[in-house]
Every structure is written in structure tokens, then in C-alpha cells.
CSV table of C-alpha atoms in Angstrom, one decimal:
chain,number,residue,atom,x,y,z
A,92,UNK,CA,-105.4,40.5,31.9
A,93,UNK,CA,-107.9,38.8,29.6
A,94,UNK,CA,-108.1,35.1,29.0
A,95,UNK,CA,-107.0,35.6,25.4
A,96,UNK,CA,-103.8,37.5,26.6
A,97,UNK,CA,-103.1,34.7,29.1
A,98,UNK,CA,-103.5,32.1,26.4
A,99,UNK,CA,-101.2,34.0,24.1
A,100,UNK,CA,-98.6,34.3,26.8
A,101,UNK,CA,-98.8,30.6,27.6
A,102,UNK,CA,-98.5,29.8,23.9
A,103,UNK,CA,-95.5,32.0,23.6
A,104,UNK,CA,-93.9,30.3,26.6
A,105,UNK,CA,-94.6,26.9,25.2
A,106,UNK,CA,-93.0,27.8,21.8
A,107,UNK,CA,-90.0,29.1,23.7
A,108,UNK,CA,-89.7,25.9,25.7
A,109,UNK,CA,-90.1,23.8,22.5
A,110,UNK,CA,-87.4,25.8,20.8
A,111,UNK,CA,-85.0,25.1,23.7
A,112,UNK,CA,-85.8,21.4,23.6
A,113,UNK,CA,-85.1,21.3,19.9
A,114,UNK,CA,-81.8,23.2,20.3
A,115,UNK,CA,-80.8,20.8,23.1
A,116,UNK,CA,-81.7,17.8,21.0
A,117,UNK,CA,-79.7,19.2,18.0
A,118,UNK,CA,-76.8,19.8,20.3
A,119,UNK,CA,-76.9,16.2,21.6
A,120,UNK,CA,-77.2,14.8,18.1
A,121,UNK,CA,-74.2,17.0,17.0
A,122,UNK,CA,-72.2,15.7,19.9
A,123,UNK,CA,-72.9,12.1,18.8
A,124,UNK,CA,-72.1,12.7,15.2
A,125,UNK,CA,-70.1,9.6,14.1
A,126,UNK,CA,-71.0,7.7,17.2
A,127,UNK,CA,-73.9,5.4,18.0
A,128,UNK,CA,-75.0,4.6,21.5
A,129,UNK,CA,-74.9,0.9,22.2
A,130,UNK,CA,-78.3,0.6,23.8
A,131,UNK,CA,-80.5,-2.5,24.4
A,132,UNK,CA,-81.1,-4.3,21.1
A,133,UNK,CA,-77.7,-3.3,19.7
A,134,UNK,CA,-75.6,-6.3,18.6
A,135,UNK,CA,-72.8,-5.4,21.0
A,136,UNK,CA,-75.1,-4.4,24.0
A,137,UNK,CA,-74.6,-7.7,26.0
A,138,UNK,CA,-70.8,-7.6,25.3
A,139,UNK,CA,-70.4,-4.0,26.4
A,140,UNK,CA,-72.4,-4.8,29.6
A,141,UNK,CA,-69.9,-7.6,30.4
A,142,UNK,CA,-67.0,-5.2,29.7
A,143,UNK,CA,-68.4,-2.6,32.1
A,144,UNK,CA,-68.9,-5.2,34.9
A,145,UNK,CA,-65.6,-6.9,34.4
A,146,UNK,CA,-63.6,-3.6,34.1
A,147,UNK,CA,-65.2,-2.2,37.2
A,148,UNK,CA,-64.0,-5.2,39.2
A,149,UNK,CA,-60.6,-5.2,37.6
A,150,UNK,CA,-59.9,-1.5,38.4
A,151,UNK,CA,-61.3,-2.0,41.9
A,152,UNK,CA,-58.7,-4.7,42.5
A,153,UNK,CA,-56.0,-2.2,41.6
A,154,UNK,CA,-57.6,0.4,43.9
A,155,UNK,CA,-57.9,-2.1,46.8
A,156,UNK,CA,-54.3,-3.3,46.4
A,157,UNK,CA,-52.2,-0.2,45.5
A,158,UNK,CA,-48.5,-0.7,44.7
A,159,UNK,CA,-46.1,0.4,47.4
A,160,UNK,CA,-42.9,0.1,45.4
A,161,UNK,CA,-41.9,2.8,42.8
A,162,UNK,CA,-39.9,0.3,40.7
A,163,UNK,CA,-41.7,-2.3,38.6
A,164,UNK,CA,-40.5,-5.9,38.7
A,165,UNK,CA,-40.9,-8.8,36.3
A,166,UNK,CA,-43.9,-10.1,38.3
A,167,UNK,CA,-45.8,-6.8,37.7
A,168,UNK,CA,-45.5,-7.4,33.9
A,169,UNK,CA,-46.4,-11.1,33.9
A,170,UNK,CA,-49.3,-10.8,36.4
A,171,UNK,CA,-52.7,-12.2,35.2
A,172,UNK,CA,-55.8,-11.5,37.3
A,173,UNK,CA,-58.7,-13.9,36.7
A,174,UNK,CA,-62.1,-12.7,37.9
A,175,UNK,CA,-65.3,-14.9,37.4
A,176,UNK,CA,-68.6,-13.2,36.7
A,177,UNK,CA,-72.0,-14.5,35.9
A,178,UNK,CA,-71.8,-15.8,32.3
A,179,UNK,CA,-68.1,-14.8,31.6
A,180,UNK,CA,-64.6,-14.5,32.9
A,181,UNK,CA,-62.5,-11.3,32.7
A,182,UNK,CA,-58.7,-11.5,32.7
A,183,UNK,CA,-56.4,-8.5,33.3
A,184,UNK,CA,-52.8,-8.7,32.1
A,185,UNK,CA,-49.9,-6.8,33.7
A,186,UNK,CA,-52.4,-5.0,36.0
A,187,UNK,CA,-49.9,-3.6,38.5
A,188,UNK,CA,-47.7,-2.3,35.7
A,189,UNK,CA,-50.6,-0.5,34.0
A,190,UNK,CA,-51.8,0.8,37.4
A,191,UNK,CA,-48.5,2.5,38.0
A,192,UNK,CA,-48.4,3.9,34.4
A,193,UNK,CA,-51.9,5.5,34.9
A,194,UNK,CA,-50.6,7.0,38.1
A,195,UNK,CA,-47.5,8.3,36.2
A,196,UNK,CA,-49.9,10.0,33.7
A,197,UNK,CA,-51.7,11.7,36.6
A,198,UNK,CA,-54.9,9.6,36.2
A,199,UNK,CA,-57.0,8.7,39.2
A,200,UNK,CA,-58.2,5.1,39.1
A,201,UNK,CA,-61.6,6.0,40.6
A,202,UNK,CA,-62.2,8.4,37.7
A,203,UNK,CA,-60.9,5.8,35.2
A,204,UNK,CA,-63.2,3.2,36.7
A,205,UNK,CA,-66.2,5.6,36.5
A,206,UNK,CA,-65.6,6.3,32.8
A,207,UNK,CA,-65.3,2.6,32.0
A,208,UNK,CA,-68.3,1.4,34.1
A,209,UNK,CA,-70.8,4.3,34.2
A,210,UNK,CA,-74.4,3.5,33.5
A,211,UNK,CA,-74.4,5.5,30.3
A,212,UNK,CA,-74.0,3.4,27.1
A,213,UNK,CA,-70.7,2.9,25.4
A,214,UNK,CA,-70.4,4.4,22.0
A,215,UNK,CA,-69.7,2.6,18.7
A,216,UNK,CA,-67.1,4.6,16.7
A,217,UNK,CA,-68.1,4.6,13.0
A,218,UNK,CA,-65.4,5.7,10.5
A,219,UNK,CA,-64.3,4.9,7.0
A,220,UNK,CA,-61.5,2.7,8.3
A,221,UNK,CA,-61.0,-0.7,6.8
A,222,UNK,CA,-60.0,-2.3,10.1
A,223,UNK,CA,-61.9,-5.4,11.1
A,224,UNK,CA,-61.4,-4.7,14.8
A,225,UNK,CA,-64.3,-3.5,17.0
A,226,UNK,CA,-64.0,0.0,18.4
A,227,UNK,CA,-65.9,1.2,21.4
A,228,UNK,CA,-65.7,4.5,23.2
A,229,UNK,CA,-66.6,5.3,26.7
A,230,UNK,CA,-69.6,7.6,26.9
A,231,UNK,CA,-67.5,10.6,27.9
A,232,UNK,CA,-65.3,9.8,24.9
A,233,UNK,CA,-62.1,9.8,26.9
A,234,UNK,CA,-61.1,6.1,26.3
A,235,UNK,CA,-61.1,3.7,23.4
A,236,UNK,CA,-61.6,0.0,23.7
A,237,UNK,CA,-60.4,-2.0,20.7
A,238,UNK,CA,-60.3,-5.7,20.1
A,239,UNK,CA,-56.9,-7.1,19.1
A,240,UNK,CA,-55.5,-10.4,18.0
A,241,UNK,CA,-53.7,-12.8,20.4
A,242,UNK,CA,-50.5,-12.2,18.5
A,243,UNK,CA,-50.8,-8.4,18.9
A,244,UNK,CA,-51.5,-8.7,22.6
A,245,UNK,CA,-48.5,-11.0,23.0
A,246,UNK,CA,-46.3,-8.5,21.2
A,247,UNK,CA,-47.5,-5.6,23.3
A,248,UNK,CA,-47.0,-7.4,26.6
A,249,UNK,CA,-43.5,-8.6,25.6
A,250,UNK,CA,-42.5,-5.0,24.9
A,251,UNK,CA,-44.4,-3.3,27.6
A,252,UNK,CA,-41.4,-2.5,29.8
A,253,UNK,CA,-39.6,-0.9,26.9
A,254,UNK,CA,-42.8,1.1,26.1
A,255,UNK,CA,-43.1,2.4,29.6
A,256,UNK,CA,-39.4,3.2,29.7
A,257,UNK,CA,-39.7,5.3,26.5
A,258,UNK,CA,-42.8,7.2,27.9
A,259,UNK,CA,-40.9,7.9,31.1
A,260,UNK,CA,-37.8,9.0,29.3
A,261,UNK,CA,-39.9,11.3,27.0
A,262,UNK,CA,-43.1,12.1,28.9
A,263,UNK,CA,-44.5,14.3,26.1
A,264,UNK,CA,-44.3,11.5,23.5
A,265,UNK,CA,-46.9,11.3,20.9
A,266,UNK,CA,-47.2,7.5,21.2
A,267,UNK,CA,-50.8,6.4,22.0
A,268,UNK,CA,-51.2,5.8,25.7
A,269,UNK,CA,-52.1,2.1,26.5
A,270,UNK,CA,-53.9,2.0,29.8
A,271,UNK,CA,-54.9,-1.7,30.1
A,272,UNK,CA,-54.9,-5.1,28.4
A,273,UNK,CA,-57.7,-7.6,29.1
A,274,UNK,CA,-59.5,-10.6,27.7
A,275,UNK,CA,-63.0,-11.8,28.1
A,276,UNK,CA,-64.1,-15.5,28.0
A,277,UNK,CA,-67.7,-16.4,27.3
A,278,UNK,CA,-68.7,-20.1,27.2
A,279,UNK,CA,-68.8,-21.6,23.7
A,280,UNK,CA,-67.4,-18.4,22.2
A,281,UNK,CA,-63.9,-17.4,21.0
A,282,UNK,CA,-61.8,-15.7,23.6
A,283,UNK,CA,-61.6,-11.9,22.9
A,284,UNK,CA,-58.6,-9.7,23.7
A,285,UNK,CA,-58.9,-6.0,23.9
A,286,UNK,CA,-56.8,-3.0,24.9
A,287,UNK,CA,-57.9,0.3,26.5
A,288,UNK,CA,-56.3,3.5,25.1
A,289,UNK,CA,-56.5,7.2,25.8
A,290,UNK,CA,-58.4,8.9,22.9
A,291,UNK,CA,-56.1,11.1,20.8
A,292,UNK,CA,-59.0,13.1,19.4
A,293,UNK,CA,-60.4,14.2,22.8
A,294,UNK,CA,-62.3,16.4,23.2
A,295,UNK,CA,-63.6,16.1,19.6
A,296,UNK,CA,-66.5,18.6,19.4
A,297,UNK,CA,-64.8,21.3,17.4
A,298,UNK,CA,-62.5,19.2,15.3
A,299,UNK,CA,-63.1,19.9,11.6
A,300,UNK,CA,-60.6,17.5,9.8
A,301,UNK,CA,-58.9,14.3,10.7
A,302,UNK,CA,-56.0,12.6,8.9
A,303,UNK,CA,-54.3,9.2,9.1
A,304,UNK,CA,-50.7,9.7,7.8
A,305,UNK,CA,-48.3,7.0,6.8
A,306,UNK,CA,-45.9,9.0,4.6
A,307,UNK,CA,-46.7,7.0,1.4
A,308,UNK,CA,-48.9,7.2,-1.7
A,309,UNK,CA,-50.4,3.8,-2.5
A,310,UNK,CA,-54.1,3.6,-1.3
A,311,UNK,CA,-53.7,6.8,0.6
A,312,UNK,CA,-56.6,8.7,-0.8
A,313,UNK,CA,-60.2,8.8,0.6
A,314,UNK,CA,-63.3,10.0,-1.3
A,315,UNK,CA,-65.3,12.3,1.0
A,316,UNK,CA,-68.8,11.0,1.7
A,317,UNK,CA,-71.4,13.1,-0.1
A,318,UNK,CA,-74.4,11.6,1.6
A,319,UNK,CA,-76.3,14.2,3.4
A,320,UNK,CA,-76.7,13.4,7.1
A,321,UNK,CA,-74.0,10.7,7.0
A,322,UNK,CA,-73.0,9.6,10.5
A,323,UNK,CA,-69.6,8.3,9.3
A,324,UNK,CA,-66.6,10.2,10.7
A,325,UNK,CA,-64.3,10.8,7.7
A,326,UNK,CA,-60.6,10.1,8.4
A,327,UNK,CA,-58.6,11.3,5.4
A,328,UNK,CA,-55.2,10.1,4.3
A,329,UNK,CA,-51.8,11.4,2.9
A,330,UNK,CA,-52.9,12.4,-0.6
A,331,UNK,CA,-55.9,14.3,0.9
A,332,UNK,CA,-53.5,16.3,3.0
A,333,UNK,CA,-51.5,17.7,0.0
A,334,UNK,CA,-51.6,21.5,-0.1
A,335,UNK,CA,-52.1,21.7,3.7
A,336,UNK,CA,-49.5,22.5,6.4
A,337,UNK,CA,-49.3,22.1,10.2
A,338,UNK,CA,-48.3,25.6,11.3
A,339,UNK,CA,-46.5,25.5,14.6
A,340,UNK,CA,-44.0,28.4,14.5
A,341,UNK,CA,-41.5,28.2,17.4
A,342,UNK,CA,-42.7,24.7,18.3
A,343,UNK,CA,-41.9,23.1,14.9
A,344,UNK,CA,-38.4,22.1,15.9
A,345,UNK,CA,-39.7,20.4,19.1
A,346,UNK,CA,-42.4,18.7,17.1
A,347,UNK,CA,-40.1,17.3,14.5
A,348,UNK,CA,-37.6,16.1,17.2
A,349,UNK,CA,-40.3,14.3,19.2
A,350,UNK,CA,-41.6,12.5,16.1
A,351,UNK,CA,-38.1,11.4,15.4
A,352,UNK,CA,-37.6,10.1,18.9
A,353,UNK,CA,-40.9,8.2,18.8
A,354,UNK,CA,-40.2,6.7,15.3
A,355,UNK,CA,-36.7,5.7,16.3
A,356,UNK,CA,-38.1,3.8,19.3
A,357,UNK,CA,-40.6,2.0,17.0
A,358,UNK,CA,-37.7,1.2,14.6
A,359,UNK,CA,-35.9,-0.5,17.6
A,360,UNK,CA,-38.9,-2.7,18.1
A,361,UNK,CA,-38.8,-3.6,14.4
A,362,UNK,CA,-42.3,-2.0,13.9
A,363,UNK,CA,-43.7,-0.4,10.8
A,364,UNK,CA,-47.1,0.5,9.2
A,365,UNK,CA,-48.0,2.7,12.2
A,366,UNK,CA,-50.0,6.0,11.6
A,367,UNK,CA,-49.5,9.6,12.6
A,368,UNK,CA,-53.0,10.9,13.5
A,369,UNK,CA,-53.5,14.6,12.9
A,370,UNK,CA,-56.7,16.6,13.5
A,371,UNK,CA,-57.4,20.3,13.0
A,372,UNK,CA,-59.5,22.4,15.4
A,373,UNK,CA,-59.7,26.2,14.7
A,374,UNK,CA,-58.8,28.4,17.6
A,375,UNK,CA,-61.1,31.2,18.6
A,376,UNK,CA,-59.6,34.7,18.8
A,377,UNK,CA,-59.9,34.7,22.6
A,378,UNK,CA,-58.1,31.3,22.7
A,379,UNK,CA,-55.3,32.7,20.6
A,380,UNK,CA,-55.0,35.7,22.9
A,381,UNK,CA,-55.0,33.5,26.0
A,382,UNK,CA,-52.1,31.5,24.5
A,383,UNK,CA,-50.1,34.7,24.4
A,384,UNK,CA,-51.0,35.6,28.0
A,385,UNK,CA,-48.0,35.4,30.4
A,386,UNK,CA,-50.3,34.0,33.1
A,387,UNK,CA,-51.2,31.2,30.8
A,388,UNK,CA,-47.5,30.5,30.0
A,389,UNK,CA,-46.8,30.2,33.7
A,390,UNK,CA,-49.8,27.9,34.3
A,391,UNK,CA,-48.6,25.7,31.4
A,392,UNK,CA,-45.2,25.6,33.0
A,393,UNK,CA,-46.7,23.9,36.0
A,394,UNK,CA,-47.7,21.0,33.7
A,395,UNK,CA,-44.3,20.7,32.2
A,396,UNK,CA,-41.6,21.5,34.7
A,397,UNK,CA,-41.2,18.6,37.0
A,398,UNK,CA,-40.0,15.3,35.3
A,399,UNK,CA,-42.2,13.3,37.8
A,400,UNK,CA,-45.3,15.5,37.6
A,401,UNK,CA,-48.8,14.4,36.9
A,402,UNK,CA,-48.8,14.8,33.2
A,403,UNK,CA,-52.5,15.0,32.6
A,404,UNK,CA,-53.3,17.3,35.6
A,405,UNK,CA,-50.2,19.4,35.9
A,406,UNK,CA,-48.8,18.3,39.3
A,407,UNK,CA,-45.5,19.6,40.4
A,408,UNK,CA,-43.0,19.3,43.2
A,409,UNK,CA,-44.0,21.3,46.3
A,410,UNK,CA,-41.2,23.7,45.9
A,411,UNK,CA,-42.0,24.4,42.2
A,412,UNK,CA,-45.7,24.6,43.0
A,413,UNK,CA,-45.1,27.2,45.7
A,414,UNK,CA,-42.8,29.2,43.3
A,415,UNK,CA,-45.3,29.1,40.5
A,416,UNK,CA,-48.3,30.0,42.7
A,417,UNK,CA,-46.4,32.9,44.1
A,418,UNK,CA,-45.3,34.2,40.8
A,419,UNK,CA,-48.9,34.2,39.5
A,420,UNK,CA,-49.4,37.3,41.7
A,421,UNK,CA,-47.3,39.1,39.1
A,422,UNK,CA,-49.0,37.6,36.1
A,423,UNK,CA,-52.6,36.9,36.9
A,424,UNK,CA,-54.3,39.7,34.9
A,425,UNK,CA,-56.4,38.1,32.2
A,426,UNK,CA,-55.6,41.0,29.8
A,427,UNK,CA,-51.9,41.0,30.4
A,428,UNK,CA,-50.9,39.9,26.9
A,429,UNK,CA,-47.2,39.2,26.6
A,430,UNK,CA,-45.1,40.4,23.7
A,431,UNK,CA,-42.6,37.7,24.3
A,432,UNK,CA,-42.5,34.9,21.7
A,433,UNK,CA,-42.8,31.3,22.6
A,434,UNK,CA,-39.1,31.0,21.8
A,435,UNK,CA,-38.1,33.6,24.4
A,436,UNK,CA,-40.3,32.1,27.1
A,437,UNK,CA,-38.8,28.7,26.3
A,438,UNK,CA,-35.4,30.3,26.8
A,439,UNK,CA,-36.4,31.6,30.2
A,440,UNK,CA,-37.5,28.2,31.2
A,441,UNK,CA,-34.2,26.8,29.9
A,442,UNK,CA,-32.4,29.3,32.1
A,443,UNK,CA,-34.5,28.6,35.1
A,444,UNK,CA,-34.2,24.8,34.8
A,445,UNK,CA,-30.4,25.0,34.3
A,446,UNK,CA,-30.0,27.2,37.3
A,447,UNK,CA,-32.4,25.2,39.4
A,448,UNK,CA,-30.2,22.1,38.8
A,449,UNK,CA,-27.3,23.9,40.4
A,450,UNK,CA,-29.4,25.4,43.2
A,451,UNK,CA,-29.4,23.9,46.7
A,452,UNK,CA,-32.1,21.3,46.6
A,453,UNK,CA,-32.4,21.4,50.3
A,454,UNK,CA,-33.2,25.1,50.5
A,455,UNK,CA,-36.5,26.0,52.0
A,456,UNK,CA,-39.7,26.8,49.9
A,457,UNK,CA,-39.3,30.5,50.6
A,458,UNK,CA,-35.8,30.4,49.1
A,459,UNK,CA,-37.0,28.6,46.0
A,460,UNK,CA,-39.8,31.1,45.8
A,461,UNK,CA,-37.4,34.1,45.8
A,462,UNK,CA,-35.2,32.4,43.3
A,463,UNK,CA,-38.0,31.7,40.8
A,464,UNK,CA,-39.4,35.3,41.2
A,465,UNK,CA,-36.0,36.9,40.7
A,466,UNK,CA,-35.2,34.7,37.7
A,467,UNK,CA,-38.6,35.4,36.0
A,468,UNK,CA,-38.8,39.1,36.7
A,469,UNK,CA,-35.2,39.7,35.8
A,470,UNK,CA,-35.6,37.8,32.5
A,471,UNK,CA,-38.9,39.3,31.4
A,472,UNK,CA,-38.0,42.9,32.4
A,473,UNK,CA,-34.6,42.9,30.5
A,474,UNK,CA,-34.6,40.2,27.9
A,475,UNK,CA,-37.0,42.1,25.5
A,476,UNK,CA,-34.6,45.1,25.3
A,477,UNK,CA,-31.3,43.1,25.3
A,478,UNK,CA,-30.1,40.8,22.7
A,479,UNK,CA,-28.1,39.0,25.3
A,480,UNK,CA,-28.9,37.9,28.8
A,481,UNK,CA,-29.0,40.5,31.6
A,482,UNK,CA,-25.7,41.4,33.2
A,483,UNK,CA,-26.6,39.5,36.4
A,484,UNK,CA,-26.5,36.3,34.2
A,485,UNK,CA,-23.4,37.2,32.2
A,486,UNK,CA,-21.3,34.8,34.2
A,487,UNK,CA,-23.0,31.8,32.8
A,488,UNK,CA,-20.9,29.8,30.2
A,489,UNK,CA,-22.2,29.2,26.7
A,490,UNK,CA,-24.9,30.9,24.6
A,491,UNK,CA,-28.6,31.0,25.4
A,492,UNK,CA,-29.0,28.4,22.6
A,493,UNK,CA,-26.7,26.0,24.4
A,494,UNK,CA,-28.6,26.6,27.6
A,495,UNK,CA,-31.8,25.8,25.8
A,496,UNK,CA,-30.3,22.6,24.4
A,497,UNK,CA,-29.1,21.6,27.8
A,498,UNK,CA,-32.5,22.2,29.2
A,499,UNK,CA,-34.2,20.1,26.6
A,500,UNK,CA,-31.9,17.2,27.3
A,501,UNK,CA,-32.5,17.6,31.0
A,502,UNK,CA,-36.3,17.9,30.7
A,503,UNK,CA,-36.6,14.9,28.3
A,504,UNK,CA,-37.6,17.0,25.3
A,505,UNK,CA,-40.5,18.5,27.2
A,506,UNK,CA,-42.6,21.4,26.0
A,507,UNK,CA,-45.1,23.9,27.5
A,508,UNK,CA,-48.3,21.8,27.5
A,509,UNK,CA,-51.5,23.6,26.5
A,510,UNK,CA,-54.4,24.2,28.8
A,511,UNK,CA,-56.4,21.3,27.5
A,512,UNK,CA,-58.1,18.2,28.8
A,513,UNK,CA,-55.8,16.1,26.6
A,514,UNK,CA,-52.5,18.0,26.8
A,515,UNK,CA,-50.1,15.2,25.8
A,516,UNK,CA,-51.8,14.9,22.3
A,517,UNK,CA,-52.5,18.6,21.7
A,518,UNK,CA,-50.2,21.2,20.3
A,519,UNK,CA,-51.3,24.7,19.5
A,520,UNK,CA,-50.3,26.8,16.5
A,521,UNK,CA,-51.2,30.4,15.8
A,522,UNK,CA,-54.6,29.6,14.3
A,523,UNK,CA,-55.2,25.9,14.9
A,524,UNK,CA,-55.1,23.5,17.7
A,525,UNK,CA,-53.7,20.2,16.4
A,526,UNK,CA,-54.5,16.8,17.9
A,527,UNK,CA,-51.5,14.4,17.2
A,528,UNK,CA,-50.8,10.8,18.1
A,529,UNK,CA,-49.0,7.8,16.8
A,530,UNK,CA,-51.2,4.7,16.7
A,531,UNK,CA,-51.3,1.1,15.5
A,532,UNK,CA,-47.9,-0.1,16.9
A,533,UNK,CA,-48.3,-3.8,16.4
A,534,UNK,CA,-47.1,-4.6,12.9
A,535,UNK,CA,-43.6,-6.3,13.0
A,536,UNK,CA,-41.5,-6.4,9.9
A,537,UNK,CA,-41.3,-10.2,9.8
A,538,UNK,CA,-41.0,-12.8,7.1
A,539,UNK,CA,-44.5,-12.2,5.7
A,540,UNK,CA,-44.1,-8.5,5.5
A,541,UNK,CA,-40.7,-8.8,3.8
A,542,UNK,CA,-42.3,-11.0,1.1
A,543,UNK,CA,-45.1,-8.4,0.8
A,544,UNK,CA,-42.5,-5.7,0.4
A,545,UNK,CA,-40.8,-7.7,-2.4
A,546,UNK,CA,-44.1,-8.3,-4.2
A,547,UNK,CA,-45.2,-4.6,-3.9
A,548,UNK,CA,-41.8,-3.4,-5.1
A,549,UNK,CA,-42.4,-5.3,-8.4
A,550,UNK,CA,-46.1,-4.7,-8.7
A,551,UNK,CA,-46.0,-0.9,-7.8
A,552,UNK,CA,-42.6,0.1,-9.1
A,553,UNK,CA,-41.9,3.8,-8.6
A,554,UNK,CA,-44.7,4.2,-6.1
A,555,UNK,CA,-44.4,4.5,-2.3
A,556,UNK,CA,-46.3,2.0,-0.1
A,557,UNK,CA,-46.5,1.2,3.6
A,558,UNK,CA,-44.8,-2.2,3.6
A,559,UNK,CA,-41.1,-1.1,4.0
A,560,UNK,CA,-38.4,-1.8,6.5
A,561,UNK,CA,-38.8,-0.1,9.9
A,562,UNK,CA,-35.8,2.2,9.3
A,563,UNK,CA,-37.2,3.3,5.9
A,564,UNK,CA,-40.6,3.8,7.4
A,565,UNK,CA,-39.3,5.9,10.3
A,566,UNK,CA,-37.2,8.0,8.0
A,567,UNK,CA,-40.0,8.6,5.5
A,568,UNK,CA,-42.5,9.6,8.2
A,569,UNK,CA,-40.0,12.1,9.6
A,570,UNK,CA,-39.5,13.5,6.1
A,571,UNK,CA,-43.2,13.9,5.7
A,572,UNK,CA,-43.4,15.9,9.0
A,573,UNK,CA,-40.5,18.1,7.9
A,574,UNK,CA,-42.2,18.8,4.5
A,575,UNK,CA,-45.7,19.5,5.9
A,576,UNK,CA,-44.9,21.7,8.9
A,577,UNK,CA,-44.0,25.4,9.2
């Protein structure tokens, strides 16, 4: 081979390497669209470094002193942990209560600590929001850190037990998941309070549209940014949503009911002006096919079946886990696409859960295994050709609808969670994956808000606005959901 050929080959290899570098750089920039790394020189760099150091120590305290009791007491909610660091003090509020809640969600504190304190820079979240709060995102984009006023923190802590109770009663709630409350004190500076939340829009990479919905009209339109290369993430509002729908098919009734449950809870707290976040992510054809695969349905059942399961990671009781693992032998083929609708599979789960409640809870794993297999195989083999349940089930009282209703009550309005890294805030339709969450839960309908309502009623007569009573606000948002879902 001549020297010219060697040079040509080397040049070609160099161009190929350069192209890969450019593609990698473009991909990294695309991942950071709407986010800015808070590196050295950024106005919040020193502050985020203090956050990382303080949060690492705070979570370590929870790991070193794990709770032994399952039931929280008043001391768990009033606990204040003070930790001194060089140049600042970090305070952690209701640490034991939040630690138990993270465990309830299936989160591992060592992973949580790693996300909050890793060497990679925090991200600043840039949107068109008018909020004056500071938003930070962990580098893996799993957790939001947001500054709050002392009044808002006091309100959250005073209602924390009720909040946890609602989430445990309805584990698939759309309410944003609060994971920690802290403050940071720097000499000669104002004390700063902040909360840590699970990100609703995670993972964000393929999200194409984001909306902040309040169910009203006044100031609910956003002009899209026309600047080329803009790094602002556009979050649109109610009037921008007109003409669009959230298509959920069989899951629509569940969705509407869960929004009703969540808004009724907020009404009881006398809260209004919260937002329903909705984001659209197109599903690829293979993802749509997987959602119809029987094996996928069974895997999702593992996430949803046990009322005390690890909600983020799909943990189950040992007996259910053995049953589900065994039945996967019958349903593990990747191309085994089921013709059963989501409704019929929910019906089977209803039947299984109702029967399981009457089953001998002290039976061995093998007995549970046989019971689950028989129930599943019998249902799937006969239900598609019979309008009613198989004869072996004919002794059960009530219709299949009544069974399903009983199951929903028993399972705390649970659903089949999707195979996602953020299953509690994700719900799949036929063509889109929707990210849904209810945020901004701190506005109480007090004297000032009542005066604001009176003034707006006169100033904007005939137009709907956000400052209304909690009962009106909840009812109106539920009506919006009913009108914009199919």
C-alpha cells in the first residue's frame, strides 16, 4: 500500500471520528435543551454546591438511622435535623416521615443520595413560567429542587400527614411526590427554604408538547417562541390546548376518577390555583405493539397488584411474585400479541383480586401459583369467545362490572402501570404516552384570595379565572378533563 493510500485511509478515519464527535455533541446539546448546567462561574454555583453537600449528609443520616416502626408518630413529622457545614447550616424537616414515604414509593435512599449529590452539575430549568421561585434539576433529571416561601413550607408540613395518607390510600395518585423539605442558612443572608420533588416530565427526551392546565381562560394563552435556537422550554396553557384531546380509550374512566379523587382531597385542604401538567410523547410502533403484548400486561401487573408494593420498581408480595414469575412461562414470547382489550384484562385482574381476597392467605406459594395460573389460563382461553364468565366461575354473584368495581375499591383505584422509569406519572394511550401530574399545591383560599375573587368577578365579568373557591376549582378542572379526554 502506497503512502498516498495510507494518508487517504487515515484522512477517512479522521473524518469518521470527527463525524461521531459532532453527532455525540449534538446529542448532548439536544439532551440539555431547555437546561443550563450550573458550572463554576454561574450565579447559583456556590449555592448548589452547598445543597449537594448538605443533602448528602441529610440523606446519610436517614440511611444510618433507619426507621424500625411502620407507623409514623407525631415526632416523625415535627423532627428538625440541624447539620453544620463549612459556611452554612442545613436543616431537614420531618426527615423520618419523608424517609418512610420514599421507601413506600420504592426508592432506595442510596440512589436518591447519589442523584442529589453526584459530582455532575445541577441543571437550571428555563421555561416561560412567571414564577419567581428558583428551579434546579439533578443532573439525571429525576428530581426537582424548588425554593418556597416560609408560609408555603409551614402549610406543607402542617398537612404532611394528610398528604401521605392520601397517597397511601390512592397509590397511583397524580399529586406531585414531595420527597424532602429543607432550609439552608448562610451567614448574613436570608434563610432559604426548598422542597425536593419527583419530576413529572421524566424522562423528557421525546416529549413534544407540555401544558399547564388550570381549567380557565384568563391569562391562559402562551405565544410560542419564534427565536431560532431558543433554549426556553415552552409550557403552553389551556387556550393553547383547544382542539387537542387526551386519547386514553379504556383508561379514560380510571383517569377521570383519579383526577376527581385528587381534586377532592385538595378541596378538603381548602387549596386552589393548582395545575394539571400534561405532556405528549409519541409512541413508536414497536412500543404500541409491546403495550398489547400479554407478557407486558403481566409484567405491569407486578407493579400494580400488591397494595404495599414498591410503586416505582414493581415490588410484590412473595406469593404474588412467584405466581407472576411462573405465569410468565406461558406469556413470555415477545411476538405474542394479545387480542384482548385493556378492559378485558382489567376484568381478569378484577376477578383474580376478588378471588384472592377469599383465598386462604396461609396457603403455600405453590398453591397460590396454581391458583393464579388456573385463573389466568381459564379466563384468557374462554373469555374471548364467551360474553359471560366461564362456567367454572358462574357461581360468583354479581356481574363482571360489579366485580371490577369491587376490585377498584379494594385496590385503591389502581391501574396497570406502564413499563416506564416514571410509572406513577405516565399513562399510555393508543398513539401517545402522556405525562400527567398535579403541582403547585400551596395556595389556600384565604381572605386575600377571596378579595381577589371579588375584584376579578367585577373586572372580568363573564370570563373564567383561576381565583375561585376550592370546590369550584376542583369541579371545573374535572369538567375540563371530561371534555378533553376520549
